[in-house]
Amino acid sequence: MKDCIFCRMVAGDIKPRTLLETDRILAFHDIHPQAPAHALVIPRLHIATLDDLPPDDPELAGALFQGVRQVAALLGLSASGYRTVINCRGDSGQEVYHLHLHVLGGRKLGWPPG
Ligand code: 5GP
Ligand code: ZN
């Protein structure tokens, strides 16, 4: 998807502050952090929303969640705790239509979210 900003990162055209790369996923710092630590974990494959996760590829969800766990450890959040968020379409406020898991931490996070 040449007009997708996250696909351009996967392709190497745009270089984010990368935290982790595997054959299935990429993780990098969010450009507008909402907490002292804010990273995004994305599949290399262009998947627009959580609802578009391919049902015949359950390992992809596993790879994404393992990525979250590893990123949290890299950011030093494992002991203090962190939050993972997936926004899905309009009401959630999803802005980038390439599936991504937010990893937020480094401060006490409020609940419920706004
Ligand atoms: P959404 O609202 O779609 O769940 O979140 C999209 C996230 O992507 C936002 O937190 C936003 O700051 C981040 N983002 C958008 N464009 C870029 C970019 O070019 N680089 C990085 N690192 N993050 C981005
Ligand atoms: Zn994409």
Coordinates of N, CA and C and ligand atoms in Angstrom, one line a residue:
M1 N 0.9 -1.2 0.0 CA 0.0 0.0 0.0 C 0.9 1.2 0.0
K2 N 1.0 1.9 -1.1 CA 2.0 2.9 -1.2 C 1.6 4.2 -0.5
D3 N 0.3 4.4 -0.3 CA -0.2 5.6 0.4 C -0.4 5.3 1.9
C4 N 0.1 4.2 2.4 CA -0.1 3.9 3.8 C 1.3 4.2 4.5
I5 N 1.2 5.1 5.5 CA 2.5 5.5 6.2 C 3.2 4.4 6.9
F6 N 2.4 3.4 7.5 CA 3.1 2.3 8.1 C 3.7 1.3 7.1
C7 N 3.0 1.1 6.0 CA 3.6 0.3 5.0 C 4.9 0.9 4.4
R8 N 5.0 2.2 4.4 CA 6.2 2.9 4.0 C 7.3 2.7 5.0
M9 N 7.0 2.6 6.2 CA 8.0 2.2 7.2 C 8.5 0.8 7.0
V10 N 7.5 -0.1 6.8 CA 7.9 -1.5 6.6 C 8.8 -1.6 5.4
A11 N 8.5 -0.8 4.3 CA 9.3 -0.9 3.1 C 10.7 -0.2 3.3
G12 N 10.8 0.6 4.3 CA 12.1 1.3 4.6 C 12.2 2.7 4.0
D13 N 11.1 3.2 3.4 CA 11.0 4.5 2.8 C 11.0 5.6 3.9
I14 N 10.4 5.3 5.0 CA 10.3 6.2 6.1 C 11.0 5.4 7.3
K15 N 11.9 6.1 8.0 CA 12.6 5.4 9.1 C 12.1 5.9 10.5
P16 N 11.3 5.1 11.2 CA 10.8 5.4 12.5 C 12.0 5.1 13.5
R17 N 11.8 5.5 14.8 CA 12.7 5.1 15.8 C 12.4 3.7 16.2
T18 N 13.1 2.8 15.5 CA 12.7 1.3 15.7 C 13.1 0.7 17.0
L19 N 12.3 -0.1 17.6 CA 12.6 -0.8 18.8 C 12.8 -2.3 18.5
L20 N 12.1 -2.8 17.6 CA 12.1 -4.3 17.4 C 11.6 -4.6 15.9
E21 N 12.3 -5.6 15.3 CA 11.9 -6.0 14.0 C 12.0 -7.5 14.0
T22 N 10.9 -8.2 13.5 CA 11.0 -9.6 13.3 C 10.5 -9.9 11.9
D23 N 10.4 -11.1 11.5 CA 9.9 -11.4 10.1 C 8.4 -11.1 10.0
R24 N 7.7 -10.9 11.1 CA 6.2 -10.6 11.0 C 5.8 -9.2 11.4
I25 N 6.6 -8.6 12.3 CA 6.2 -7.4 13.0 C 7.3 -6.4 13.0
L26 N 6.9 -5.1 13.3 CA 7.8 -4.0 13.4 C 7.3 -3.2 14.6
A27 N 8.2 -2.7 15.5 CA 7.8 -1.9 16.6 C 8.7 -0.6 16.7
F28 N 8.1 0.5 17.0 CA 8.8 1.8 17.0 C 8.1 2.8 17.9
H29 N 8.9 3.8 18.3 CA 8.3 4.9 19.1 C 7.2 5.7 18.4
D30 N 6.1 6.0 19.1 CA 5.1 6.8 18.5 C 5.7 8.3 18.3
I31 N 5.3 8.9 17.2 CA 5.8 10.2 16.9 C 5.2 11.3 17.9
H32 N 4.0 11.1 18.4 CA 3.4 12.0 19.3 C 3.0 11.2 20.6
P33 N 4.0 11.0 21.4 CA 3.8 10.2 22.6 C 2.8 10.7 23.6
Q34 N 1.9 9.8 24.0 CA 0.8 10.2 25.0 C 1.2 9.8 26.4
A35 N 2.4 9.3 26.6 CA 2.9 8.9 27.9 C 4.4 8.9 27.8
P36 N 5.1 8.9 28.9 CA 6.6 8.9 28.8 C 7.1 7.8 27.9
A37 N 6.5 6.6 27.9 CA 6.8 5.6 26.9 C 5.6 5.3 26.1
H38 N 5.7 5.4 24.8 CA 4.6 5.1 23.9 C 5.2 4.6 22.6
A39 N 4.9 3.3 22.4 CA 5.4 2.6 21.2 C 4.2 2.0 20.4
L40 N 4.5 1.7 19.2 CA 3.5 1.0 18.3 C 4.0 -0.3 17.8
V41 N 3.2 -1.3 17.8 CA 3.6 -2.6 17.2 C 2.7 -2.9 16.1
I42 N 3.3 -3.1 14.9 CA 2.5 -3.3 13.7 C 2.9 -4.6 12.9
P43 N 1.9 -5.2 12.2 CA 2.3 -6.3 11.3 C 3.0 -5.8 10.1
R44 N 3.9 -6.5 9.5 CA 4.5 -6.1 8.2 C 3.4 -6.1 7.1
L45 N 2.4 -7.0 7.2 CA 1.3 -7.1 6.3 C 0.4 -5.9 6.5
H46 N -0.1 -5.3 5.4 CA -1.1 -4.3 5.5 C -2.4 -4.9 5.9
I47 N -2.9 -4.6 7.1 CA -4.2 -5.0 7.6 C -4.8 -3.7 8.1
A48 N -6.0 -3.3 7.6 CA -6.5 -2.0 7.9 C -6.9 -1.9 9.4
T49 N -7.7 -2.8 9.9 CA -8.2 -2.7 11.2 C -8.1 -4.1 11.9
L50 N -8.4 -4.1 13.2 CA -8.5 -5.4 13.9 C -9.5 -6.4 13.3
D51 N -10.6 -5.8 12.8 CA -11.6 -6.7 12.2 C -11.1 -7.3 10.9
D52 N -10.0 -6.8 10.3 CA -9.5 -7.4 9.1 C -8.3 -8.4 9.3
L53 N -8.1 -8.7 10.6 CA -7.1 -9.8 10.9 C -7.5 -11.1 10.2
P54 N -6.6 -11.6 9.5 CA -6.9 -12.8 8.7 C -7.2 -14.0 9.6
P55 N -8.5 -14.6 9.5 CA -8.8 -15.7 10.4 C -8.0 -16.9 10.2
D56 N -7.4 -17.1 9.0 CA -6.6 -18.3 8.8 C -5.1 -18.1 9.2
D57 N -4.8 -17.1 9.9 CA -3.4 -16.8 10.3 C -3.4 -16.4 11.8
P58 N -3.8 -17.4 12.7 CA -3.8 -17.0 14.1 C -2.4 -16.7 14.7
E59 N -1.4 -17.2 14.0 CA 0.0 -16.9 14.5 C 0.4 -15.4 14.4
L60 N -0.3 -14.7 13.6 CA 0.0 -13.3 13.5 C -0.4 -12.5 14.7
A61 N -1.6 -12.8 15.3 CA -2.0 -12.2 16.6 C -0.9 -12.6 17.7
G62 N -0.5 -13.8 17.6 CA 0.6 -14.2 18.6 C 1.8 -13.4 18.4
A63 N 2.2 -13.2 17.2 CA 3.5 -12.4 16.9 C 3.3 -11.0 17.4
L64 N 2.1 -10.4 17.2 CA 1.9 -9.0 17.7 C 1.9 -8.9 19.2
F65 N 1.3 -9.9 19.9 CA 1.3 -9.8 21.3 C 2.7 -10.1 21.9
Q66 N 3.4 -11.0 21.3 CA 4.8 -11.3 21.7 C 5.6 -10.0 21.5
G67 N 5.3 -9.3 20.5 CA 6.0 -8.0 20.2 C 5.7 -7.0 21.3
V68 N 4.5 -6.9 21.7 CA 4.1 -6.0 22.8 C 4.9 -6.4 24.1
R69 N 4.9 -7.6 24.4 CA 5.6 -8.1 25.6 C 7.1 -7.7 25.5
Q70 N 7.7 -7.9 24.4 CA 9.2 -7.6 24.2 C 9.4 -6.1 24.2
V71 N 8.5 -5.3 23.6 CA 8.7 -3.9 23.6 C 8.5 -3.3 25.0
A72 N 7.6 -3.8 25.8 CA 7.4 -3.4 27.1 C 8.7 -3.6 27.9
A73 N 9.3 -4.8 27.7 CA 10.5 -5.1 28.4 C 11.7 -4.2 28.0
L74 N 11.8 -3.9 26.7 CA 12.8 -3.0 26.2 C 12.6 -1.6 26.7
L75 N 11.4 -1.2 27.0 CA 11.1 0.1 27.5 C 11.2 0.2 29.0
G76 N 11.4 -0.9 29.6 CA 11.6 -1.0 31.1 C 10.2 -0.9 31.8
L77 N 9.2 -1.4 31.1 CA 7.8 -1.2 31.7 C 7.3 -2.5 32.3
S78 N 8.0 -3.6 32.2 CA 7.5 -4.9 32.7 C 7.1 -4.9 34.1
A79 N 7.9 -4.3 35.0 CA 7.6 -4.3 36.4 C 6.6 -3.2 36.8
S80 N 6.7 -2.0 36.2 CA 5.8 -1.0 36.6 C 4.4 -1.1 36.0
G81 N 4.3 -1.8 34.9 CA 3.1 -2.0 34.2 C 2.9 -1.1 33.0
Y82 N 2.0 -1.4 32.1 CA 1.8 -0.7 30.9 C 0.4 -1.0 30.4
R83 N -0.1 -0.3 29.3 CA -1.4 -0.6 28.7 C -1.2 -0.8 27.2
T84 N -1.9 -1.8 26.7 CA -2.0 -2.0 25.3 C -3.3 -1.6 24.8
V85 N -3.4 -0.8 23.7 CA -4.6 -0.3 23.1 C -4.7 -0.6 21.6
I86 N -5.8 -1.1 21.2 CA -6.0 -1.2 19.7 C -7.3 -0.4 19.4
N87 N -7.1 0.7 18.7 CA -8.3 1.5 18.2 C -8.8 0.8 16.9
C88 N -10.1 0.7 16.9 CA -10.8 0.1 15.7 C -11.9 1.0 15.2
R89 N -11.6 1.6 14.1 CA -12.5 2.5 13.3 C -13.0 3.7 14.1
G90 N -14.1 4.3 13.6 CA -14.5 5.6 14.0 C -14.6 6.0 15.4
D91 N -15.4 5.4 16.2 CA -15.7 5.8 17.6 C -14.4 5.6 18.4
S92 N -13.5 4.8 18.0 CA -12.3 4.6 18.8 C -11.3 5.7 18.6
G93 N -11.4 6.4 17.5 CA -10.5 7.4 17.1 C -9.3 6.9 16.3
Q94 N -9.5 5.7 15.7 CA -8.4 5.2 14.8 C -8.1 6.2 13.7
E95 N -6.8 6.6 13.6 CA -6.4 7.5 12.6 C -5.6 6.9 11.4
V96 N -4.8 5.9 11.8 CA -3.9 5.2 10.8 C -4.6 3.8 10.5
Y97 N -5.0 3.6 9.3 CA -5.7 2.4 8.9 C -4.7 1.3 8.5
H98 N -3.7 1.0 9.3 CA -2.8 -0.1 9.3 C -2.8 -0.6 10.7
L99 N -3.3 -1.8 11.0 CA -3.4 -2.3 12.4 C -2.1 -2.0 13.2
H100 N -2.4 -1.5 14.4 CA -1.2 -1.2 15.3 C -1.7 -1.3 16.7
L101 N -0.8 -1.9 17.6 CA -1.0 -2.0 19.0 C -0.2 -0.9 19.7
H102 N -0.9 -0.1 20.4 CA -0.2 0.9 21.2 C 0.3 0.3 22.5
V103 N 1.5 0.7 22.9 CA 2.1 0.2 24.2 C 2.4 1.5 25.0
L104 N 1.7 1.8 26.1 CA 1.8 3.0 26.8 C 2.2 2.7 28.2
G105 N 3.1 3.5 28.8 CA 3.5 3.4 30.1 C 4.4 4.5 30.6
G106 N 5.0 4.3 31.8 CA 5.9 5.3 32.4 C 5.2 6.3 33.2
R107 N 3.9 6.2 33.4 CA 3.1 7.0 34.3 C 1.8 6.2 34.7
K108 N 1.2 6.7 35.7 CA -0.1 6.1 36.1 C -1.1 6.5 35.0
L109 N -1.8 5.5 34.4 CA -2.7 5.7 33.3 C -4.2 5.7 33.9
G110 N -4.9 6.7 33.4 CA -6.3 6.8 33.9 C -7.2 5.7 33.3
W111 N -8.3 5.4 34.1 CA -9.3 4.5 33.6 C -10.7 5.0 34.1
P112 N -11.8 5.0 33.3 CA -11.8 4.6 31.9 C -11.1 5.6 31.0
P113 N -10.7 5.1 29.8 CA -10.1 6.1 28.8 C -11.2 7.1 28.4
G114 N -10.7 8.2 27.9 CA -11.6 9.2 27.5 C -12.4 8.9 26.2
Ligands
5GP1 P1 -4.5 5.6 16.1 O1 -5.3 6.8 16.5 O2 -4.7 5.3 14.6 O3 -4.8 4.4 17.0 O4 -3.0 5.9 16.3 C1 -2.1 6.3 15.3 C2 -0.8 6.6 16.0 O5 0.2 6.7 15.0 C3 -0.9 7.9 16.8 O6 -0.5 7.7 18.1 C4 0.2 8.7 16.0 O7 0.9 9.6 16.8 C5 1.1 7.7 15.4 N1 1.7 8.1 14.1 C6 1.1 8.7 13.1 N2 2.0 9.0 12.1 C7 3.2 8.6 12.6 C8 4.5 8.6 12.0 O8 4.7 9.0 10.9 N3 5.5 8.1 12.8 C9 5.2 7.5 14.0 N4 6.3 7.0 14.7 N5 4.0 7.5 14.6 C10 3.0 8.0 13.9
ZN2 ZN -0.2 -0.3 5.5

